[in-house]
PDB file of C-alpha atoms in Angstrom:
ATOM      1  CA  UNK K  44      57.800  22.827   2.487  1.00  0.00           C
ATOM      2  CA  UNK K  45      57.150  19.273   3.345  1.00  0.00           C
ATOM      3  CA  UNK K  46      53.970  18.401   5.609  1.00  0.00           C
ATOM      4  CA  UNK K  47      53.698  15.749   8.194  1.00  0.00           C
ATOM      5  CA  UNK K  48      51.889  12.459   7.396  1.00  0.00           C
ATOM      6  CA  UNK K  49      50.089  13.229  11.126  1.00  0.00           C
ATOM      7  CA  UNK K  50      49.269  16.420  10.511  1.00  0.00           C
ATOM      8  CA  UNK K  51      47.818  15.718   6.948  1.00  0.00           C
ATOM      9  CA  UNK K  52      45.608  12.670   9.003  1.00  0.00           C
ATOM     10  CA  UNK K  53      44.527  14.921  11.535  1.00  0.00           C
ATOM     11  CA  UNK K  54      43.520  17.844   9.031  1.00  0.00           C
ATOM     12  CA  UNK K  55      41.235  15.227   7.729  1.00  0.00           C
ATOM     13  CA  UNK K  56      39.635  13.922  10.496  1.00  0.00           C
ATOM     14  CA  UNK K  57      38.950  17.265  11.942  1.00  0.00           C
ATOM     15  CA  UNK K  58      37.317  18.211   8.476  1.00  0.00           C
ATOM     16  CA  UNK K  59      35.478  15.141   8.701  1.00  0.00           C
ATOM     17  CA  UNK K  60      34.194  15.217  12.081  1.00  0.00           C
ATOM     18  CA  UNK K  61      33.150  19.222  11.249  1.00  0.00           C
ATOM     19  CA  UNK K  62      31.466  17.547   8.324  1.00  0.00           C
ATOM     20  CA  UNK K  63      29.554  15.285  10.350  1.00  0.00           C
ATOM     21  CA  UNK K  64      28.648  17.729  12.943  1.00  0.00           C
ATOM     22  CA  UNK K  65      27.082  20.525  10.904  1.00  0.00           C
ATOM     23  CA  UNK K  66      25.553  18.655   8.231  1.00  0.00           C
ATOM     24  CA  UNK K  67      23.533  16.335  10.265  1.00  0.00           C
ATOM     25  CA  UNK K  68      20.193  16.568   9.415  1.00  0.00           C
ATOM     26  CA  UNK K  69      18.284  18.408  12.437  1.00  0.00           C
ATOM     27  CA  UNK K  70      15.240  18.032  10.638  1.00  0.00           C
ATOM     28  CA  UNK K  71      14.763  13.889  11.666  1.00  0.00           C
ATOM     29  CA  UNK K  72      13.989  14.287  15.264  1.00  0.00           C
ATOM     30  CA  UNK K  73      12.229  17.411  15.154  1.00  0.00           C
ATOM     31  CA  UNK K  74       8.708  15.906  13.903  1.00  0.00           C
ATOM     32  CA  UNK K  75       6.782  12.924  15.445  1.00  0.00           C
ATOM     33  CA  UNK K  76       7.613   9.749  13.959  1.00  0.00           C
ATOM     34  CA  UNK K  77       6.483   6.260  14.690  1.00  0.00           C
ATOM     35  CA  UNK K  78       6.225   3.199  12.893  1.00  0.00           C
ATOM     36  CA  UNK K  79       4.955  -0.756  14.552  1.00  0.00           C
ATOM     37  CA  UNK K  80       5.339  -4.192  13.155  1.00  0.00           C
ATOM     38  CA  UNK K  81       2.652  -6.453  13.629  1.00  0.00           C
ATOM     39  CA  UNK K  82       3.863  -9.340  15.834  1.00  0.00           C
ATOM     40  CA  UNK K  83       3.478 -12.112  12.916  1.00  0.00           C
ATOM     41  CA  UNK K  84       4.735 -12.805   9.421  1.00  0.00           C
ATOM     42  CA  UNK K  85       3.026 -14.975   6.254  1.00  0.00           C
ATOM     43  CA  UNK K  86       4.712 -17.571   4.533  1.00  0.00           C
ATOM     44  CA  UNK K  87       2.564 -17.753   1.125  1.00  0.00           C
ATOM     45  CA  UNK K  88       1.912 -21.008  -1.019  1.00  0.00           C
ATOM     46  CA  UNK K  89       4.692 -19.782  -3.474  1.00  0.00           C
ATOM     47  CA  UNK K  90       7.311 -19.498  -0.545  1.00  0.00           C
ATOM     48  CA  UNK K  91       6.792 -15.447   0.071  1.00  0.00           C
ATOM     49  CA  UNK K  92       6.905 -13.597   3.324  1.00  0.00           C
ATOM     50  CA  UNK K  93       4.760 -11.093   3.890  1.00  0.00           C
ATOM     51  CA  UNK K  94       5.260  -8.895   7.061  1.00  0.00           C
ATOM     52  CA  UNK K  95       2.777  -5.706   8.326  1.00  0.00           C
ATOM     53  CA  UNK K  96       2.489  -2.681  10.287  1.00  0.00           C
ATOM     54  CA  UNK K  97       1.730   1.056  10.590  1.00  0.00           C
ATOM     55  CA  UNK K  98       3.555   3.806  10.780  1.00  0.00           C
ATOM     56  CA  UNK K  99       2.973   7.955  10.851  1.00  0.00           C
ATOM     57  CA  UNK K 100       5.362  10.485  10.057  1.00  0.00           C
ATOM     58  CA  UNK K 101       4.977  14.423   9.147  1.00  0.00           C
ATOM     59  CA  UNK K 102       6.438  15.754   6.516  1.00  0.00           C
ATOM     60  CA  UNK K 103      10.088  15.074   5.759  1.00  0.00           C
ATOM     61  CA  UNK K 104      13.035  17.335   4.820  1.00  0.00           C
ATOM     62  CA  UNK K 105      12.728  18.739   1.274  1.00  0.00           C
ATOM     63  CA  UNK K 106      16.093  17.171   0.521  1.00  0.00           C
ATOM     64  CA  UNK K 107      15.206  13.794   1.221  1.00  0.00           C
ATOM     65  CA  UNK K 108      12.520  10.670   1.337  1.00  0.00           C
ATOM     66  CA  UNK K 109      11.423   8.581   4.309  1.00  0.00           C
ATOM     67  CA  UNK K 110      10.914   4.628   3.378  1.00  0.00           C
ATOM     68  CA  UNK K 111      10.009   1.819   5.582  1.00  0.00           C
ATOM     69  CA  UNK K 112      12.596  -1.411   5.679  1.00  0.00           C
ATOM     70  CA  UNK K 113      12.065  -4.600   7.514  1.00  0.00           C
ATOM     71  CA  UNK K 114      14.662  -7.107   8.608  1.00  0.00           C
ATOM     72  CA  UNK K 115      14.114 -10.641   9.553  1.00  0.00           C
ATOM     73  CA  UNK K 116      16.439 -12.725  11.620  1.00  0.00           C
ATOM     74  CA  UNK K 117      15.742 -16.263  12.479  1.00  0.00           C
ATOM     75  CA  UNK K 118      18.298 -18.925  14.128  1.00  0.00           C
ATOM     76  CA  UNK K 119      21.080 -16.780  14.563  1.00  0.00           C
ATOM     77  CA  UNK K 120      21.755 -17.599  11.051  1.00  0.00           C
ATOM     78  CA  UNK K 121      18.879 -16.512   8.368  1.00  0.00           C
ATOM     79  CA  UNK K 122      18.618 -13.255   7.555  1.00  0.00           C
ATOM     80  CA  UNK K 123      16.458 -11.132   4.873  1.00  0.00           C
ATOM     81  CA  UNK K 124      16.094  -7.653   4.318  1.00  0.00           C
ATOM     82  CA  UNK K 125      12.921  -6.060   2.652  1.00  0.00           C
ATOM     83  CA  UNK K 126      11.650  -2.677   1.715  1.00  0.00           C
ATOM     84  CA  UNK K 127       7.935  -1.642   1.940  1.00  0.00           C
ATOM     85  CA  UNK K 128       8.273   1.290  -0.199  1.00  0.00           C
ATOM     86  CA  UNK K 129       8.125   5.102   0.245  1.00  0.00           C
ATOM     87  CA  UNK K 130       6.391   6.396   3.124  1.00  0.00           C
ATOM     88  CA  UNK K 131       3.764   8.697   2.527  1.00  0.00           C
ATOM     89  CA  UNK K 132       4.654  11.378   5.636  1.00  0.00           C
ATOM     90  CA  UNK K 133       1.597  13.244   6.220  1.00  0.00           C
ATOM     91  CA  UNK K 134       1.237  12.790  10.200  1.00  0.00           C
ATOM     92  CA  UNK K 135      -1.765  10.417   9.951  1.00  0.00           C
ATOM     93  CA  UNK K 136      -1.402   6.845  10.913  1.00  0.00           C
ATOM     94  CA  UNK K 137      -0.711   3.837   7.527  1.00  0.00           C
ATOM     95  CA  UNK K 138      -0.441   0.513   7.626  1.00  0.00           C
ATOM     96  CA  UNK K 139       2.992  -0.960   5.410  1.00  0.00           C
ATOM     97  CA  UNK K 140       3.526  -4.249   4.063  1.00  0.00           C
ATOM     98  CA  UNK K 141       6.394  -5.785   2.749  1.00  0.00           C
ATOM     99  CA  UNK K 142       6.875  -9.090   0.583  1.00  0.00           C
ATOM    100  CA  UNK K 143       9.833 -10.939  -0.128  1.00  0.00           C
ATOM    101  CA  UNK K 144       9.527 -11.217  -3.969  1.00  0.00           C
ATOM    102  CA  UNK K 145      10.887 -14.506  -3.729  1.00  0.00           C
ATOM    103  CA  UNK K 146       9.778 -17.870  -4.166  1.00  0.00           C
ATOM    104  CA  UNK K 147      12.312 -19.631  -1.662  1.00  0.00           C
ATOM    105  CA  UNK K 148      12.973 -17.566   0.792  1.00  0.00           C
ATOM    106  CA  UNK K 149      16.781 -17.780   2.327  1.00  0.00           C
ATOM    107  CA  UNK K 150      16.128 -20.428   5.091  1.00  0.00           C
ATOM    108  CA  UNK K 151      13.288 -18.110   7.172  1.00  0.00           C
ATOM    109  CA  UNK K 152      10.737 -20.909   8.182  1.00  0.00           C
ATOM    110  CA  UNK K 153       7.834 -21.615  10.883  1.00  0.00           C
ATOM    111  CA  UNK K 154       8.405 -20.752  14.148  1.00  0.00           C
ATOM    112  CA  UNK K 155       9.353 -17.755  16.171  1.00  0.00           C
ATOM    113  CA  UNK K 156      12.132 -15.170  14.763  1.00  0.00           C
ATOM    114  CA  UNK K 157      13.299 -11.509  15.397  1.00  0.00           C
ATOM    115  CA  UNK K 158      12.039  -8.722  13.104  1.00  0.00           C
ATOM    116  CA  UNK K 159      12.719  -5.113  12.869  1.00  0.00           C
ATOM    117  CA  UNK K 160      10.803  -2.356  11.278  1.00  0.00           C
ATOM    118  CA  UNK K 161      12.673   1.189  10.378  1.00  0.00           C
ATOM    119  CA  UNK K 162      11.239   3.942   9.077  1.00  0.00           C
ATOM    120  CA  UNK K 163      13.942   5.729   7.605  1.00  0.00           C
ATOM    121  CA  UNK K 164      14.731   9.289   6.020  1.00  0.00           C
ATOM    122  CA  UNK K 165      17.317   8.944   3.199  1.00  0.00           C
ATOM    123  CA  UNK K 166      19.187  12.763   2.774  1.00  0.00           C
ATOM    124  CA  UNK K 167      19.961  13.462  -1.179  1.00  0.00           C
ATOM    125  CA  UNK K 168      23.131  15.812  -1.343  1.00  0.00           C
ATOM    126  CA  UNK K 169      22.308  17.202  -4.771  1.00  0.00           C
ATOM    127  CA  UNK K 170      23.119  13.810  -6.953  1.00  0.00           C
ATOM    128  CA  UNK K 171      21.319  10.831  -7.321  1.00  0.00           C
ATOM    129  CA  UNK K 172      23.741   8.745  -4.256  1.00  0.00           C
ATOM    130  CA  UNK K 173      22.274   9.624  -0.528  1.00  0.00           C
ATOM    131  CA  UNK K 174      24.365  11.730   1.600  1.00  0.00           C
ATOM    132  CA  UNK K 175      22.644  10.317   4.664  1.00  0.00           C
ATOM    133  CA  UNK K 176      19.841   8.318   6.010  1.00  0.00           C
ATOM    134  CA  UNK K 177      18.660   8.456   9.337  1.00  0.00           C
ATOM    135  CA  UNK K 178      16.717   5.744  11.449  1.00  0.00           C
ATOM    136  CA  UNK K 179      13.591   8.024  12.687  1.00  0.00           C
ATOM    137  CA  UNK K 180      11.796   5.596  14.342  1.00  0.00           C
ATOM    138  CA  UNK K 181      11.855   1.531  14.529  1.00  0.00           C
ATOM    139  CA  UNK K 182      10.134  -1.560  16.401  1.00  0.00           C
ATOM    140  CA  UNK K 183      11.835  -4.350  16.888  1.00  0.00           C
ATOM    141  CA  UNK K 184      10.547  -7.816  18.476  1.00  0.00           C
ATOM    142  CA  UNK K 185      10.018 -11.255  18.580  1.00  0.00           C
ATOM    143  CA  UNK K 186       7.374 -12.839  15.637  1.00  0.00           C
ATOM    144  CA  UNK K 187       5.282 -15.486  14.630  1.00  0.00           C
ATOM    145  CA  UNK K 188       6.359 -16.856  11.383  1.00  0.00           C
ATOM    146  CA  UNK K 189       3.364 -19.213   9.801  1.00  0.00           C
ATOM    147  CA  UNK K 190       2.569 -20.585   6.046  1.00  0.00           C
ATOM    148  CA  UNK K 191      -0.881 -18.992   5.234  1.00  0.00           C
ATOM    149  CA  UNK K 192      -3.153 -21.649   4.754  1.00  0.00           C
TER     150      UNK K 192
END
């Protein structure tokens, strides 16, 4: 017995949606997260970027970890992505930081630019590839970008 190409696609998506639905992680907006950027960023000698904040979380879900990552956006056009590390969830307040690692950064310069802090719990489904990561809390706003003197 043959069975329908539509039938076959809709089997799927109905698994997939069920998927979705029950294995969301509950656990993310049940606690009291928060995380803030400060409203300026560093430009070092060597050409680094150094952004700040705090955060506070309580304890994640035993399948998973909760890191902080920043984005920068400045002229429409430069954009970099950095990580500040793992997030130690504990329900008292930290402060982050996050560096760019790189000499040259990828056009971000002086001036005013958008930034975005996330604090974000990443869901392990048994192998060493996340299953899911959830946005808990973010900031987002406009910053001062300066070179350190």
């Amino acid at each position: 017995m043959r069975t329908p190409a539509r039938r076959i696609a809709l089997s799927a998506f109905s698994a997939l949606a069920a998927t979705a639905l029950f294995t969301a992680p509950a656990a993310a907006t049940v606690f009291q997260q928060h995380i803030s950027l400060r409203p300026h960023a560093d430009i070092e000698r060597d050409g680094t970027i150094t952004l700040s904040g705090t955060y506070s979380c309580e304890a994640s879900s035993p399948m998973g970890a909760v890191q902080v990552k920043v984005t920068v956006v400045q002229d429409d056009r430069y954009r970099l992505g950095l990580g500040a590390g793992d997030a130690h969830c504990d329900g008292m307040e930290h402060r982050w930081e996050a560096r760019s690692g790189l000499s040259v950064t990828p056009g971000i310069h002086e001036g005013t630019a958008r930034a975005m802090a996330e604090l974000q719990e990443i869901h392990f489904g048994g192998g060493l590839m996340p299953r899911a990561i959830d946005v808990v809390a973010a900031d987002e706003q406009e910053i001062r970008v300066t070179h350190r003197r």
